[in-house]
């Protein structure tokens, strides 16, 4: 008996590493396309008449991530619950979970959009934005949050597809909507002479298209993941399960974003110390924004590979394949290590050409030199250590797949988020340089990874006391 179509991956049988790689690769490409949305925003807006446009979008990243990543974390709960029902062969429960997930995604998307829109001015002032930089950042953030319900629905729909092993459909949809996003960016900025508002509208339209097409595909699904408006109602048990697993993941992501907002404020502080408010643009903010945006491609690659750990762990746990669950952790560690190593190599080798795309070059004037130096500092202090980020991601996602989402959340928050904030208020205050800001990342990645792996192996010892199914 199988619930899987041909294009879906059977996660409970067969060669594990190859299937995890086949699962992860389309997700990596899909996440690259999502990251390209923001990259395209910043690249194209650099050709507008607004000198501070790149920096303005860069300063909104931590804030938009605060709310968007919370929604994505909840979507992980939907992924786990649907995957577990599929692994256990529970068709009716799978159907209930799919429709409950859609309603949860819509509800938190609307709530998040309202909160983000209302708080945008206060948060942007709080990170230290001033003058034209403040005006542009608030404008971009508010338009972005108007489309947040569709971003949320798209992510929940992708989670449902991945739960049943279909990573191809999200890839195709994101490819098409990504092309649409870029074309609209070019049209709004180069043809209509718009700035941050143009790229924000383009991103919103792409999110609407993605959500519509993904749910349209689920409406054509002949299996238990079929979506129908007439069956759209919440099922208390499934909603509770989705929130129980997804809420901690969302809180973790949101709190990480809070630490990043504090770090963004520290970066603006460094910028304001070296640059006059009346400068043509804010160079440290721009250089940091460019390097951070480039790094999202490495981060999304690791996150995508982590989805394989979540889905494979969840399905095999549902099928009671306990020995195979342990192998998922080993193969996941190998997979994420490879992804992290490749990301490090490519980012460092292509550093200067990538910076140039954002208009960050080692020029002769003082602003250009400051901007380039800021970008290089972030790159050299963070990019070589993605292997630590890989271990942290694998440990966290395996624990989520085991249903220990709260344990993963608390470990990640204490080991990474809290420690990073403490670092800013102690080490950075003593040595207020960009390097001291950025070094907090690899330090906290390493600490968190050790803690997560200790808890992961503790959970495996518990599984070892159960009767395993041959992998």
Coordinates of C-alpha atoms in Angstrom, one line a residue:
X1 CA 0.0 0.0 0.0
X2 CA 1.4 3.4 -0.9
X3 CA 0.2 7.0 -0.7
X4 CA 2.9 8.2 -3.1
X5 CA 2.6 9.0 -6.7
X6 CA 5.4 8.4 -9.1
X7 CA 6.9 11.9 -8.8
X8 CA 6.8 11.6 -5.0
X9 CA 9.7 10.1 -3.1
X10 CA 9.1 7.0 -0.9
X11 CA 11.0 8.0 2.2
X12 CA 10.5 4.8 4.2
X13 CA 12.3 2.4 1.8
X14 CA 15.3 2.2 -0.4
X15 CA 18.7 3.9 -0.5
X16 CA 18.6 6.8 2.0
X17 CA 21.3 9.2 1.0
X18 CA 20.4 9.2 -2.7
X19 CA 16.7 9.8 -1.8
X20 CA 17.5 12.6 0.6
X21 CA 19.7 14.2 -2.1
X22 CA 17.0 13.8 -4.7
X23 CA 14.5 15.4 -2.2
X24 CA 16.8 18.2 -1.2
X25 CA 18.1 19.3 -4.5
X26 CA 14.8 20.7 -5.9
X27 CA 14.1 22.2 -2.5
X28 CA 17.5 24.0 -2.6
X29 CA 16.7 25.3 -6.1
X30 CA 13.3 26.3 -4.9
X31 CA 14.7 28.2 -1.9
X32 CA 17.3 29.8 -4.1
X33 CA 14.4 31.2 -6.2
X34 CA 12.7 32.5 -3.0
X35 CA 16.0 34.1 -2.0
X36 CA 16.3 35.5 -5.5
X37 CA 13.1 37.5 -4.8
X38 CA 14.9 39.6 -2.2
X39 CA 18.1 39.6 -4.2
X40 CA 16.3 40.8 -7.3
X41 CA 14.6 43.5 -5.2
X42 CA 18.0 44.9 -4.0
X43 CA 19.8 44.5 -7.3
X44 CA 17.2 46.1 -9.4
X45 CA 16.4 48.9 -7.0
X46 CA 20.1 49.8 -7.1
X47 CA 19.4 51.2 -10.5
X48 CA 16.8 53.5 -9.3
X49 CA 17.3 57.2 -8.5
X50 CA 17.3 56.5 -4.8
X51 CA 20.9 56.2 -3.5
X52 CA 19.7 54.8 -0.2
X53 CA 17.3 52.2 -1.7
X54 CA 19.6 49.2 -1.3
X55 CA 20.4 50.1 2.3
X56 CA 16.7 50.8 3.1
X57 CA 15.6 47.3 1.9
X58 CA 18.6 45.8 3.8
X59 CA 17.6 47.3 7.1
X60 CA 14.1 45.9 6.8
X61 CA 15.3 42.3 6.3
X62 CA 15.5 41.4 10.0
X63 CA 12.1 42.8 10.7
X64 CA 10.3 41.2 7.7
X65 CA 12.1 37.9 8.6
X66 CA 10.9 38.3 12.2
X67 CA 7.3 37.8 11.1
X68 CA 7.8 35.8 7.9
X69 CA 10.0 33.2 9.5
X70 CA 7.5 32.8 12.3
X71 CA 5.0 31.8 9.6
X72 CA 7.5 29.5 7.9
X73 CA 8.1 27.9 11.3
X74 CA 4.4 27.1 11.7
X75 CA 4.5 25.7 8.2
X76 CA 7.2 23.2 9.4
X77 CA 4.5 21.9 11.8
X78 CA 2.2 21.3 8.9
X79 CA 5.0 19.5 7.1
X80 CA 5.7 17.2 10.0
X81 CA 2.0 16.4 10.8
X82 CA 1.1 15.6 7.2
X83 CA 4.2 13.6 6.6
X84 CA 3.6 11.5 9.8
X85 CA 0.1 10.7 8.7
X86 CA 1.3 9.7 5.2
X87 CA 4.0 7.5 6.7
X88 CA 1.4 5.8 9.0
X89 CA -1.0 5.3 6.0
X90 CA -3.7 7.4 7.6
X91 CA -5.6 8.8 4.6
X92 CA -8.4 10.5 6.5
X93 CA -6.1 12.1 9.0
X94 CA -3.9 13.3 6.1
X95 CA -6.9 15.0 4.5
X96 CA -7.9 16.7 7.7
X97 CA -4.3 17.9 8.3
X98 CA -4.1 19.4 4.8
X99 CA -7.3 21.5 5.2
X100 CA -6.4 22.5 8.8
X101 CA -3.0 23.6 7.6
X102 CA -4.5 25.9 4.9
X103 CA -6.7 27.7 7.5
X104 CA -3.8 28.0 9.9
X105 CA -1.6 29.5 7.2
X106 CA -4.3 32.0 6.2
X107 CA -5.0 33.1 9.7
X108 CA -1.5 33.7 10.9
X109 CA -0.7 35.3 7.5
X110 CA -3.4 37.9 8.0
X111 CA -2.4 38.5 11.7
X112 CA 1.3 38.8 10.8
X113 CA 0.5 41.2 8.0
X114 CA -1.5 43.5 10.3
X115 CA 1.1 43.5 13.0
X116 CA 4.0 44.1 10.6
X117 CA 2.2 47.0 8.9
X118 CA 1.4 48.7 12.2
X119 CA 4.9 48.3 13.7
X120 CA 7.0 49.2 10.7
X121 CA 7.6 52.9 11.5
X122 CA 8.5 52.2 15.2
X123 CA 10.8 49.3 14.4
X124 CA 12.7 51.1 11.6
X125 CA 13.3 54.1 13.9
X126 CA 14.3 51.7 16.6
X127 CA 17.2 50.2 14.5
X128 CA 18.5 53.7 14.0
X129 CA 17.3 54.6 10.5
X130 CA 16.9 58.3 9.9
X131 CA 16.0 60.7 7.2
X132 CA 15.4 59.3 3.7
X133 CA 16.6 55.9 4.8
X134 CA 13.8 55.7 7.4
X135 CA 11.2 56.9 4.9
X136 CA 12.2 54.3 2.3
X137 CA 12.5 51.4 4.7
X138 CA 9.0 52.0 6.2
X139 CA 7.5 52.3 2.7
X140 CA 9.0 49.0 1.6
X141 CA 8.1 47.1 4.7
X142 CA 4.5 48.2 4.7
X143 CA 3.8 47.2 1.1
X144 CA 5.6 43.9 1.8
X145 CA 3.4 43.1 4.8
X146 CA 0.2 43.8 2.8
X147 CA 1.0 40.6 0.8
X148 CA 2.1 38.5 3.8
X149 CA -1.1 36.3 3.8
X150 CA -0.1 35.1 0.4
X151 CA 3.5 34.5 1.4
X152 CA 2.2 32.4 4.3
X153 CA -0.2 30.4 2.1
X154 CA 2.5 29.6 -0.4
X155 CA 4.8 28.3 2.3
X156 CA 2.1 26.1 3.8
X157 CA 1.3 24.7 0.4
X158 CA 5.0 24.0 -0.2
X159 CA 5.2 22.2 3.2
X160 CA 2.3 20.0 2.2
X161 CA 3.9 19.1 -1.1
X162 CA 7.2 18.3 0.5
X163 CA 5.5 16.2 3.2
X164 CA 4.3 13.8 0.5
X165 CA 7.7 13.8 -1.2
X166 CA 6.9 16.1 -4.0
X167 CA 9.6 18.7 -4.3
X168 CA 9.3 19.2 -8.0
X169 CA 6.0 21.2 -8.0
X170 CA 7.2 23.9 -5.6
X171 CA 10.4 24.2 -7.8
X172 CA 8.4 24.7 -11.0
X173 CA 6.0 27.2 -9.4
X174 CA 8.8 29.2 -7.7
X175 CA 10.7 29.3 -11.0
X176 CA 7.7 30.7 -12.8
X177 CA 6.8 33.2 -10.1
X178 CA 10.5 34.2 -9.7
X179 CA 10.7 35.1 -13.4
X180 CA 7.5 37.1 -13.0
X181 CA 9.0 38.9 -10.0
X182 CA 12.1 39.9 -11.8
X183 CA 10.2 41.1 -14.9
X184 CA 7.9 43.2 -12.7
X185 CA 10.9 44.6 -10.8
X186 CA 12.4 45.8 -14.0
X187 CA 9.1 47.2 -15.2
X188 CA 8.3 49.1 -12.1
X189 CA 11.9 50.5 -11.5
X190 CA 13.2 51.0 -15.0
X191 CA 10.0 51.8 -16.9
X192 CA 7.8 53.5 -14.3
X193 CA 10.8 55.0 -12.4
X194 CA 9.6 53.6 -9.1
X195 CA 11.9 52.7 -6.2
X196 CA 11.4 50.5 -3.1
X197 CA 7.6 50.5 -3.6
X198 CA 8.0 49.0 -7.0
X199 CA 10.0 46.0 -5.9
X200 CA 7.8 45.5 -2.9
X201 CA 4.7 45.4 -5.2
X202 CA 6.5 42.9 -7.5
X203 CA 7.3 40.6 -4.7
X204 CA 3.7 40.7 -3.5
X205 CA 2.3 39.9 -6.9
X206 CA 4.7 36.9 -7.2
X207 CA 3.5 35.6 -3.8
X208 CA -0.1 35.8 -4.9
X209 CA 0.7 33.8 -8.0
X210 CA 2.7 31.2 -6.1
X211 CA -0.1 30.6 -3.5
X212 CA -2.8 30.3 -6.2
X213 CA -0.9 27.9 -8.4
X214 CA 0.3 25.7 -5.5
X215 CA -3.2 25.3 -4.0
X216 CA -4.5 24.8 -7.5
X217 CA -2.2 21.8 -7.9
X218 CA -3.4 20.4 -4.6
X219 CA -6.9 20.7 -5.8
X220 CA -5.9 18.3 -8.7
X221 CA -4.2 15.9 -6.4
X222 CA -6.0 12.5 -6.5
X223 CA -4.5 11.3 -3.2
X224 CA -5.2 12.2 0.5
X225 CA -3.4 15.5 0.0
X226 CA -6.3 16.7 -2.2
X227 CA -7.5 20.2 -1.4
X228 CA -11.1 21.2 -1.7
X229 CA -12.9 24.3 -0.5
X230 CA -15.9 22.3 0.5
X231 CA -13.8 20.4 3.0
X232 CA -12.1 23.5 4.3
X233 CA -12.6 23.6 8.0
X234 CA -10.4 23.3 11.0
X235 CA -10.0 20.0 12.8
X236 CA -9.1 20.6 16.3
X237 CA -6.6 17.8 16.8
X238 CA -4.7 18.6 13.6
X239 CA -4.6 22.3 14.3
X240 CA -3.3 21.5 17.8
X241 CA -0.7 19.2 16.4
X242 CA 0.4 21.7 13.8
X243 CA 0.8 24.5 16.3
X244 CA 2.4 22.2 18.9
X245 CA 5.2 21.4 16.5
X246 CA 5.2 24.6 14.4
X247 CA 4.8 27.2 17.1
X248 CA 8.1 26.6 18.8
X249 CA 9.8 26.5 15.4
X250 CA 8.2 29.8 14.6
X251 CA 9.1 31.4 17.9
X252 CA 12.7 30.2 17.4
X253 CA 12.9 31.8 14.0
X254 CA 11.2 35.0 15.2
X255 CA 13.5 35.4 18.2
X256 CA 16.5 34.8 15.9
X257 CA 15.2 37.7 13.9
X258 CA 14.9 39.8 17.1
X259 CA 18.6 39.1 17.7
X260 CA 19.3 40.1 14.1
X261 CA 17.3 43.4 14.6
X262 CA 19.6 44.1 17.6
X263 CA 22.6 43.3 15.4
X264 CA 21.2 45.5 12.6
X265 CA 20.9 48.3 15.1
X266 CA 24.6 47.8 16.1
X267 CA 25.6 47.9 12.4
X268 CA 23.7 51.2 12.0
X269 CA 25.5 52.4 15.1
X270 CA 28.9 51.7 13.5
X271 CA 27.7 53.4 10.3
X272 CA 26.6 56.6 12.1
X273 CA 29.9 56.7 13.9
X274 CA 31.9 56.9 10.7
X275 CA 29.5 58.6 8.3
X276 CA 27.8 62.0 8.3
X277 CA 24.0 61.9 8.2
X278 CA 24.1 64.1 5.1
X279 CA 26.2 61.7 3.1
X280 CA 25.1 60.7 -0.4
X281 CA 24.3 57.3 1.1
X282 CA 25.0 55.3 4.3
X283 CA 28.0 53.1 3.2
X284 CA 28.3 50.6 6.1
X285 CA 24.5 49.9 5.9
X286 CA 24.8 49.3 2.2
X287 CA 27.8 47.1 2.3
X288 CA 26.3 45.0 5.1
X289 CA 23.0 44.7 3.2
X290 CA 24.8 43.5 0.1
X291 CA 26.9 40.8 1.9
X292 CA 23.9 39.7 4.0
X293 CA 21.7 39.4 1.0
X294 CA 24.3 37.3 -0.9
X295 CA 24.6 35.1 2.2
X296 CA 20.9 34.2 2.1
X297 CA 21.7 31.9 -0.8
X298 CA 24.0 29.8 1.5
X299 CA 21.5 30.0 4.3
X300 CA 18.6 28.9 2.2
X301 CA 20.6 26.0 0.8
X302 CA 21.2 24.7 4.3
X303 CA 17.5 25.3 5.2
X304 CA 16.4 23.3 2.2
X305 CA 18.7 20.4 3.0
X306 CA 17.3 20.6 6.6
X307 CA 13.7 20.1 5.1
X308 CA 14.9 16.6 4.0
X309 CA 15.9 15.8 7.6
X310 CA 12.4 16.9 8.9
X311 CA 10.4 15.0 6.3
X312 CA 12.4 11.8 6.3
X313 CA 12.6 11.7 10.0
X314 CA 8.8 12.3 10.3
X315 CA 7.7 9.7 7.8
X316 CA 10.0 7.0 9.2
X317 CA 8.9 7.8 12.7
X318 CA 5.3 7.5 11.6
X319 CA 6.1 4.1 10.0
X320 CA 8.0 3.0 13.1
X321 CA 11.2 2.5 11.1
X322 CA 13.4 3.5 14.1
X323 CA 16.7 2.2 12.8
X324 CA 16.1 4.2 9.6
X325 CA 15.4 7.3 11.7
X326 CA 18.9 7.1 13.1
X327 CA 20.4 6.7 9.7
X328 CA 18.5 9.8 8.5
X329 CA 20.5 11.8 11.1
X330 CA 23.8 10.4 9.9
X331 CA 23.0 11.0 6.2
X332 CA 21.5 14.4 7.0
X333 CA 24.8 15.4 8.7
X334 CA 26.7 14.3 5.7
X335 CA 24.3 16.1 3.3
X336 CA 24.3 19.4 5.1
X337 CA 28.1 19.3 5.6
X338 CA 28.5 19.0 1.8
X339 CA 26.0 21.8 1.2
X340 CA 27.7 24.0 3.7
X341 CA 31.1 23.3 2.3
X342 CA 30.0 24.1 -1.3
X343 CA 28.3 27.3 -0.2
X344 CA 31.4 28.5 1.5
X345 CA 33.6 27.8 -1.5
X346 CA 31.3 29.4 -4.0
X347 CA 30.6 32.5 -1.9
X348 CA 34.3 33.2 -1.2
X349 CA 35.4 32.6 -4.8
X350 CA 32.7 34.8 -6.3
X351 CA 32.8 37.5 -3.6
X352 CA 33.9 40.5 -5.6
X353 CA 31.7 39.8 -8.6
X354 CA 28.7 39.3 -6.4
X355 CA 29.4 42.5 -4.5
X356 CA 29.6 44.4 -7.8
X357 CA 26.1 43.3 -8.7
X358 CA 24.8 45.3 -5.8
X359 CA 27.0 48.3 -6.6
X360 CA 29.6 47.6 -3.9
X361 CA 33.1 48.0 -5.4
X362 CA 36.5 49.0 -4.1
X363 CA 36.4 52.6 -5.4
X364 CA 38.6 55.6 -4.9
X365 CA 36.2 57.7 -2.9
X366 CA 35.8 57.3 0.8
X367 CA 32.2 56.2 0.8
X368 CA 33.0 53.4 -1.7
X369 CA 36.0 52.2 0.4
X370 CA 33.9 52.1 3.6
X371 CA 31.1 50.3 1.8
X372 CA 33.4 47.7 0.3
X373 CA 35.3 47.1 3.6
X374 CA 32.0 46.5 5.5
X375 CA 30.9 43.9 2.9
X376 CA 34.3 42.1 3.0
X377 CA 34.3 42.1 6.8
X378 CA 31.0 40.3 7.0
X379 CA 32.0 37.8 4.4
X380 CA 35.3 36.9 5.9
X381 CA 34.0 36.6 9.5
X382 CA 31.0 34.5 8.6
X383 CA 31.1 32.7 5.3
X384 CA 34.1 30.3 6.0
X385 CA 32.2 28.8 9.0
X386 CA 29.0 27.6 7.3
X387 CA 29.9 24.0 8.4
X388 CA 28.9 25.0 11.9
X389 CA 25.7 26.4 10.6
X390 CA 25.1 23.0 8.8
X391 CA 25.5 21.0 12.0
X392 CA 23.1 23.3 13.9
X393 CA 20.5 23.0 11.1
X394 CA 20.7 19.3 11.0
X395 CA 20.4 18.8 14.8
X396 CA 17.5 21.1 15.0
X397 CA 15.5 19.6 12.1
X398 CA 16.0 16.0 13.1
X399 CA 14.6 16.9 16.5
X400 CA 11.6 18.6 14.9
X401 CA 11.0 15.5 12.8
X402 CA 11.1 13.5 16.0
X403 CA 8.3 15.7 17.4
X404 CA 10.7 17.4 19.8
X405 CA 10.2 20.9 18.4
X406 CA 10.1 22.6 21.8
X407 CA 13.4 21.0 22.7
X408 CA 15.0 22.2 19.5
X409 CA 13.6 25.6 20.0
X410 CA 14.8 26.1 23.5
X411 CA 18.2 24.7 22.7
X412 CA 18.6 27.0 19.7
X413 CA 17.4 30.1 21.5
X414 CA 19.6 29.6 24.5
X415 CA 22.7 28.4 22.6
X416 CA 22.4 30.9 19.7
X417 CA 19.9 33.7 20.1
X418 CA 20.4 34.6 23.7
X419 CA 24.2 34.1 23.6
X420 CA 24.3 36.4 20.5
X421 CA 22.4 39.2 22.3
X422 CA 24.7 38.8 25.3
X423 CA 27.7 39.1 23.0
X424 CA 26.4 42.4 21.5
X425 CA 25.8 43.9 25.0
X426 CA 29.2 42.8 26.3
X427 CA 31.9 42.0 23.8
X428 CA 30.7 44.5 21.2
X429 CA 30.3 47.2 23.7
X430 CA 33.9 46.7 24.8
X431 CA 35.2 46.4 21.2
X432 CA 32.6 48.3 19.0
X433 CA 33.8 47.1 15.6
X434 CA 32.0 45.3 12.7
X435 CA 34.3 42.3 13.2
X436 CA 33.1 41.9 16.8
X437 CA 29.5 41.9 15.6
X438 CA 30.0 39.3 12.9
X439 CA 32.2 36.9 14.9
X440 CA 29.2 36.3 17.2
X441 CA 27.6 34.2 14.4
X442 CA 30.1 31.3 14.1
X443 CA 30.6 31.2 17.8
X444 CA 26.9 30.8 18.5
X445 CA 26.5 28.3 15.6
X446 CA 29.1 26.1 17.1
X447 CA 27.7 26.2 20.7
X448 CA 24.2 25.5 19.5
X449 CA 25.2 22.6 17.3
X450 CA 26.9 20.8 20.2
X451 CA 23.8 21.2 22.4
X452 CA 21.4 20.0 19.7
X453 CA 23.5 16.9 18.9
X454 CA 23.6 15.9 22.6
X455 CA 19.8 16.1 22.8
X456 CA 19.4 14.3 19.4
X457 CA 21.4 11.3 20.5
X458 CA 19.5 11.2 23.8
X459 CA 16.3 10.9 21.8
X460 CA 17.9 8.1 19.8
X461 CA 18.7 6.1 22.9
X462 CA 15.0 6.3 23.8
X463 CA 14.1 4.9 20.3
X464 CA 16.7 2.2 20.8
X465 CA 14.6 0.7 23.6
X466 CA 11.7 0.2 21.1
X467 CA 11.5 -2.6 18.6
X468 CA 13.1 -1.3 15.4
X469 CA 11.8 -2.1 11.9
X470 CA 14.6 -3.1 9.5
X471 CA 15.7 0.0 7.6

